[in-house]
Every structure is written in C-alpha cells, then in structure tokens.
C-alpha cells in the first residue's frame, strides 16, 4: 500500500490498548509510513504492516515479539537470514517508538541504538538466526524493559 492508502488504515485502527491508539493518531502519517516500510521501496506490504502491528497488539510482550519474528520467517525455516533479522529488529524499535508516543528523547534513541547493536552480535550465525537463541537477550535488554515500564505506567 502507498502512503495515501496507509493513512486511512492507521486512522481506523481499533484496539483495546488506548495508548497505542492515541500514539498512532498523534504521529505524522508519512513518518509512520516510513517506519513500517522496512525495505524502503515506497510501499508497505502486508508482511511489513503485520510485523509492526503484531508488536502493537495486546498480550504478553514475549508472544508479540515471537510473532513478529515468525512474520519475518517467510520461508518457514524456523530461522531468519541476516536481512530478515535486521528487519525484525527494526520492527521492534519502530513499534516501541509508536507505543511510546513518538519518544524522541536522547535516552530512547541511545537505548534503541544499543539494543540493535547488541542484538546484531547476539546470534552465533547471523545468516541463520533462531528465536530461542536470541529470545532472552531481547526480553532482558534494558531497552525492552524501558518500553515495557513506560507502557505499563499509562
């Protein structure tokens, strides 16, 4: 979908999570579109949309993150190649940005950058990343804890 198609869809999102709805409606649609467009082709495809949407849904964070991982595993191998893995990490950071109402603080930016850099070096094989290999590193990272704490305070 194009940015023109994306805007009305985002504006019509319904969720039990009021903070997500508020954040989606307060963010600039073209900027949000760019965050969802992982491959920067000027379109948000179904997989890109669902990867971020999965992280914004209600439910245990561990399940939402695993679902986003599975969404990137297009070949259903049970592992991600390097490109898929980096898109997965981007989806986590982008969803966290939305969930935190567009937090542009230096702390958020630094923690997001640290999260991605730490997780890039976490897998044994960057071309064959398995979820169980990185799960604890993701869920225990201070960036995820910061986002969780911020979300729970709302």
PDB file of C-alpha atoms in Angstrom:
ATOM      1  CA  UNK A   1       0.000   0.000   0.000  1.00  0.00           C
ATOM      2  CA  UNK A   2       1.067   3.569  -0.606  1.00  0.00           C
ATOM      3  CA  UNK A   3       1.213   6.333   1.980  1.00  0.00           C
ATOM      4  CA  UNK A   4      -2.173   7.571   0.724  1.00  0.00           C
ATOM      5  CA  UNK A   5      -3.723   4.156   1.404  1.00  0.00           C
ATOM      6  CA  UNK A   6      -1.822   3.724   4.668  1.00  0.00           C
ATOM      7  CA  UNK A   7      -3.163   6.868   6.375  1.00  0.00           C
ATOM      8  CA  UNK A   8      -6.856   5.901   6.427  1.00  0.00           C
ATOM      9  CA  UNK A   9      -5.995   2.390   7.613  1.00  0.00           C
ATOM     10  CA  UNK A  10      -3.939   3.695  10.539  1.00  0.00           C
ATOM     11  CA  UNK A  11      -6.630   6.237  11.413  1.00  0.00           C
ATOM     12  CA  UNK A  12      -9.245   3.462  11.521  1.00  0.00           C
ATOM     13  CA  UNK A  13      -7.265   1.070  13.766  1.00  0.00           C
ATOM     14  CA  UNK A  14      -9.211  -0.125  16.764  1.00  0.00           C
ATOM     15  CA  UNK A  15      -7.558  -1.666  19.818  1.00  0.00           C
ATOM     16  CA  UNK A  16      -8.138  -2.291  23.484  1.00  0.00           C
ATOM     17  CA  UNK A  17      -4.816  -0.560  24.086  1.00  0.00           C
ATOM     18  CA  UNK A  18      -5.754   3.128  24.333  1.00  0.00           C
ATOM     19  CA  UNK A  19      -2.135   4.292  24.446  1.00  0.00           C
ATOM     20  CA  UNK A  20      -1.415   2.614  21.094  1.00  0.00           C
ATOM     21  CA  UNK A  21      -4.465   4.240  19.508  1.00  0.00           C
ATOM     22  CA  UNK A  22      -3.505   7.629  20.916  1.00  0.00           C
ATOM     23  CA  UNK A  23       0.073   7.220  19.689  1.00  0.00           C
ATOM     24  CA  UNK A  24      -0.969   6.132  16.192  1.00  0.00           C
ATOM     25  CA  UNK A  25      -3.302   9.096  15.840  1.00  0.00           C
ATOM     26  CA  UNK A  26      -0.752  11.600  17.148  1.00  0.00           C
ATOM     27  CA  UNK A  27       2.157  10.582  14.907  1.00  0.00           C
ATOM     28  CA  UNK A  28       2.754  12.046  11.479  1.00  0.00           C
ATOM     29  CA  UNK A  29       1.363   9.528   8.937  1.00  0.00           C
ATOM     30  CA  UNK A  30       4.178   9.903   6.356  1.00  0.00           C
ATOM     31  CA  UNK A  31       6.769   9.420   9.112  1.00  0.00           C
ATOM     32  CA  UNK A  32       4.928   6.372  10.472  1.00  0.00           C
ATOM     33  CA  UNK A  33       4.694   5.001   6.920  1.00  0.00           C
ATOM     34  CA  UNK A  34       8.470   5.310   6.571  1.00  0.00           C
ATOM     35  CA  UNK A  35       8.934   3.359   9.818  1.00  0.00           C
ATOM     36  CA  UNK A  36       6.752   0.496   8.539  1.00  0.00           C
ATOM     37  CA  UNK A  37       8.442   0.465   5.104  1.00  0.00           C
ATOM     38  CA  UNK A  38      11.434  -1.697   6.087  1.00  0.00           C
ATOM     39  CA  UNK A  39      12.808  -2.208   2.588  1.00  0.00           C
ATOM     40  CA  UNK A  40      12.334   1.485   1.670  1.00  0.00           C
ATOM     41  CA  UNK A  41      10.556   0.740  -1.605  1.00  0.00           C
ATOM     42  CA  UNK A  42       7.870   3.376  -1.031  1.00  0.00           C
ATOM     43  CA  UNK A  43       5.226   0.769  -0.198  1.00  0.00           C
ATOM     44  CA  UNK A  44       4.176  -1.039   2.959  1.00  0.00           C
ATOM     45  CA  UNK A  45       3.422  -4.619   2.062  1.00  0.00           C
ATOM     46  CA  UNK A  46       1.304  -6.989   4.110  1.00  0.00           C
ATOM     47  CA  UNK A  47       4.272  -8.549   5.916  1.00  0.00           C
ATOM     48  CA  UNK A  48       5.746  -5.176   6.850  1.00  0.00           C
ATOM     49  CA  UNK A  49       2.401  -3.989   8.157  1.00  0.00           C
ATOM     50  CA  UNK A  50       1.749  -7.140  10.192  1.00  0.00           C
ATOM     51  CA  UNK A  51       5.253  -7.174  11.654  1.00  0.00           C
ATOM     52  CA  UNK A  52       4.715  -3.813  13.311  1.00  0.00           C
ATOM     53  CA  UNK A  53       1.027  -4.381  14.009  1.00  0.00           C
ATOM     54  CA  UNK A  54       1.830  -7.614  15.861  1.00  0.00           C
ATOM     55  CA  UNK A  55       4.058  -5.744  18.264  1.00  0.00           C
ATOM     56  CA  UNK A  56       1.383  -3.117  18.921  1.00  0.00           C
ATOM     57  CA  UNK A  57      -1.336  -5.604  19.873  1.00  0.00           C
ATOM     58  CA  UNK A  58      -2.354  -6.524  23.394  1.00  0.00           C
ATOM     59  CA  UNK A  59      -0.928  -9.619  25.037  1.00  0.00           C
ATOM     60  CA  UNK A  60       2.318 -10.747  26.589  1.00  0.00           C
ATOM     61  CA  UNK A  61       5.323  -8.991  25.083  1.00  0.00           C
ATOM     62  CA  UNK A  62       7.195 -12.270  24.633  1.00  0.00           C
ATOM     63  CA  UNK A  63       4.376 -13.611  22.424  1.00  0.00           C
ATOM     64  CA  UNK A  64       4.160 -10.423  20.384  1.00  0.00           C
ATOM     65  CA  UNK A  65       7.907 -10.417  19.755  1.00  0.00           C
ATOM     66  CA  UNK A  66       7.912 -14.084  18.770  1.00  0.00           C
ATOM     67  CA  UNK A  67       5.000 -13.451  16.400  1.00  0.00           C
ATOM     68  CA  UNK A  68       6.934 -10.586  14.766  1.00  0.00           C
ATOM     69  CA  UNK A  69       9.926 -12.940  14.400  1.00  0.00           C
ATOM     70  CA  UNK A  70       7.723 -15.557  12.749  1.00  0.00           C
ATOM     71  CA  UNK A  71       6.305 -12.923  10.384  1.00  0.00           C
ATOM     72  CA  UNK A  72       9.819 -12.277   9.058  1.00  0.00           C
ATOM     73  CA  UNK A  73      10.453 -16.010   8.538  1.00  0.00           C
ATOM     74  CA  UNK A  74       8.901 -16.056   5.071  1.00  0.00           C
ATOM     75  CA  UNK A  75      10.379 -19.429   4.164  1.00  0.00           C
ATOM     76  CA  UNK A  76       9.096 -21.043   7.388  1.00  0.00           C
ATOM     77  CA  UNK A  77      12.571 -22.453   8.116  1.00  0.00           C
ATOM     78  CA  UNK A  78      12.399 -21.559  11.778  1.00  0.00           C
ATOM     79  CA  UNK A  79      15.266 -19.126  11.344  1.00  0.00           C
ATOM     80  CA  UNK A  80      15.933 -15.736   9.798  1.00  0.00           C
ATOM     81  CA  UNK A  81      18.640 -14.750   7.361  1.00  0.00           C
ATOM     82  CA  UNK A  82      20.570 -11.531   8.030  1.00  0.00           C
ATOM     83  CA  UNK A  83      18.192  -9.267   6.083  1.00  0.00           C
ATOM     84  CA  UNK A  84      15.093 -10.756   7.757  1.00  0.00           C
ATOM     85  CA  UNK A  85      16.736 -10.493  11.181  1.00  0.00           C
ATOM     86  CA  UNK A  86      17.615  -6.821  10.736  1.00  0.00           C
ATOM     87  CA  UNK A  87      14.029  -6.097   9.601  1.00  0.00           C
ATOM     88  CA  UNK A  88      12.792  -7.935  12.693  1.00  0.00           C
ATOM     89  CA  UNK A  89      14.956  -5.737  14.951  1.00  0.00           C
ATOM     90  CA  UNK A  90      13.723  -2.635  13.102  1.00  0.00           C
ATOM     91  CA  UNK A  91      10.121  -3.706  13.655  1.00  0.00           C
ATOM     92  CA  UNK A  92      10.728  -3.933  17.408  1.00  0.00           C
ATOM     93  CA  UNK A  93      12.296  -0.468  17.575  1.00  0.00           C
ATOM     94  CA  UNK A  94       9.621   1.078  15.340  1.00  0.00           C
ATOM     95  CA  UNK A  95       6.770  -0.467  17.334  1.00  0.00           C
ATOM     96  CA  UNK A  96       8.416   0.706  20.564  1.00  0.00           C
ATOM     97  CA  UNK A  97       8.624   4.218  19.131  1.00  0.00           C
ATOM     98  CA  UNK A  98       4.897   4.156  18.342  1.00  0.00           C
ATOM     99  CA  UNK A  99       3.988   2.612  21.713  1.00  0.00           C
ATOM    100  CA  UNK A 100       5.998   5.309  23.449  1.00  0.00           C
ATOM    101  CA  UNK A 101       4.093   8.056  21.594  1.00  0.00           C
ATOM    102  CA  UNK A 102       6.970   9.035  19.368  1.00  0.00           C
ATOM    103  CA  UNK A 103       9.516   9.315  22.173  1.00  0.00           C
ATOM    104  CA  UNK A 104      12.390  11.277  20.668  1.00  0.00           C
ATOM    105  CA  UNK A 105      14.371  11.625  23.874  1.00  0.00           C
ATOM    106  CA  UNK A 106      18.099  11.067  23.736  1.00  0.00           C
ATOM    107  CA  UNK A 107      17.677   8.190  26.197  1.00  0.00           C
ATOM    108  CA  UNK A 108      15.184   6.372  23.961  1.00  0.00           C
ATOM    109  CA  UNK A 109      17.365   6.882  20.868  1.00  0.00           C
ATOM    110  CA  UNK A 110      20.536   5.717  22.628  1.00  0.00           C
ATOM    111  CA  UNK A 111      18.812   2.679  24.108  1.00  0.00           C
ATOM    112  CA  UNK A 112      17.261   1.770  20.752  1.00  0.00           C
ATOM    113  CA  UNK A 113      20.660   2.016  19.072  1.00  0.00           C
ATOM    114  CA  UNK A 114      22.288  -0.029  21.836  1.00  0.00           C
ATOM    115  CA  UNK A 115      19.515  -2.639  21.535  1.00  0.00           C
ATOM    116  CA  UNK A 116      20.055  -3.077  17.788  1.00  0.00           C
ATOM    117  CA  UNK A 117      23.858  -3.184  18.080  1.00  0.00           C
ATOM    118  CA  UNK A 118      23.730  -5.681  20.948  1.00  0.00           C
ATOM    119  CA  UNK A 119      21.255  -7.920  19.141  1.00  0.00           C
ATOM    120  CA  UNK A 120      23.186  -7.777  15.862  1.00  0.00           C
ATOM    121  CA  UNK A 121      26.083  -9.528  17.581  1.00  0.00           C
ATOM    122  CA  UNK A 122      23.924 -11.922  19.642  1.00  0.00           C
ATOM    123  CA  UNK A 123      23.327 -14.781  17.187  1.00  0.00           C
ATOM    124  CA  UNK A 124      26.005 -17.380  16.564  1.00  0.00           C
ATOM    125  CA  UNK A 125      25.243 -17.288  12.834  1.00  0.00           C
ATOM    126  CA  UNK A 126      23.818 -14.028  11.507  1.00  0.00           C
ATOM    127  CA  UNK A 127      22.565 -15.828   8.396  1.00  0.00           C
ATOM    128  CA  UNK A 128      20.589 -18.420  10.398  1.00  0.00           C
ATOM    129  CA  UNK A 129      19.094 -16.792  13.495  1.00  0.00           C
ATOM    130  CA  UNK A 130      16.764 -18.918  15.613  1.00  0.00           C
ATOM    131  CA  UNK A 131      14.311 -17.273  18.004  1.00  0.00           C
ATOM    132  CA  UNK A 132      15.224 -19.419  21.018  1.00  0.00           C
ATOM    133  CA  UNK A 133      18.847 -18.327  20.551  1.00  0.00           C
ATOM    134  CA  UNK A 134      18.043 -14.621  20.956  1.00  0.00           C
ATOM    135  CA  UNK A 135      14.820 -14.612  22.995  1.00  0.00           C
ATOM    136  CA  UNK A 136      16.357 -13.985  26.406  1.00  0.00           C
ATOM    137  CA  UNK A 137      18.742 -11.342  25.047  1.00  0.00           C
ATOM    138  CA  UNK A 138      15.769  -9.467  23.597  1.00  0.00           C
ATOM    139  CA  UNK A 139      13.423  -9.785  26.553  1.00  0.00           C
ATOM    140  CA  UNK A 140      16.128  -8.986  29.131  1.00  0.00           C
ATOM    141  CA  UNK A 141      17.533  -5.957  27.308  1.00  0.00           C
ATOM    142  CA  UNK A 142      17.090  -2.658  29.160  1.00  0.00           C
ATOM    143  CA  UNK A 143      15.507  -1.043  26.061  1.00  0.00           C
ATOM    144  CA  UNK A 144      12.667  -3.574  26.126  1.00  0.00           C
ATOM    145  CA  UNK A 145      12.315  -3.136  29.881  1.00  0.00           C
ATOM    146  CA  UNK A 146      12.217   0.665  29.468  1.00  0.00           C
ATOM    147  CA  UNK A 147       9.481   0.376  26.838  1.00  0.00           C
ATOM    148  CA  UNK A 148       7.538  -2.097  28.959  1.00  0.00           C
ATOM    149  CA  UNK A 149       7.788   0.121  32.044  1.00  0.00           C
ATOM    150  CA  UNK A 150       6.673   3.173  30.076  1.00  0.00           C
ATOM    151  CA  UNK A 151       3.731   1.263  28.594  1.00  0.00           C
ATOM    152  CA  UNK A 152       2.626  -0.084  31.991  1.00  0.00           C
ATOM    153  CA  UNK A 153       2.587   3.445  33.506  1.00  0.00           C
ATOM    154  CA  UNK A 154      -0.092   4.541  31.033  1.00  0.00           C
TER     155      UNK A 154
END
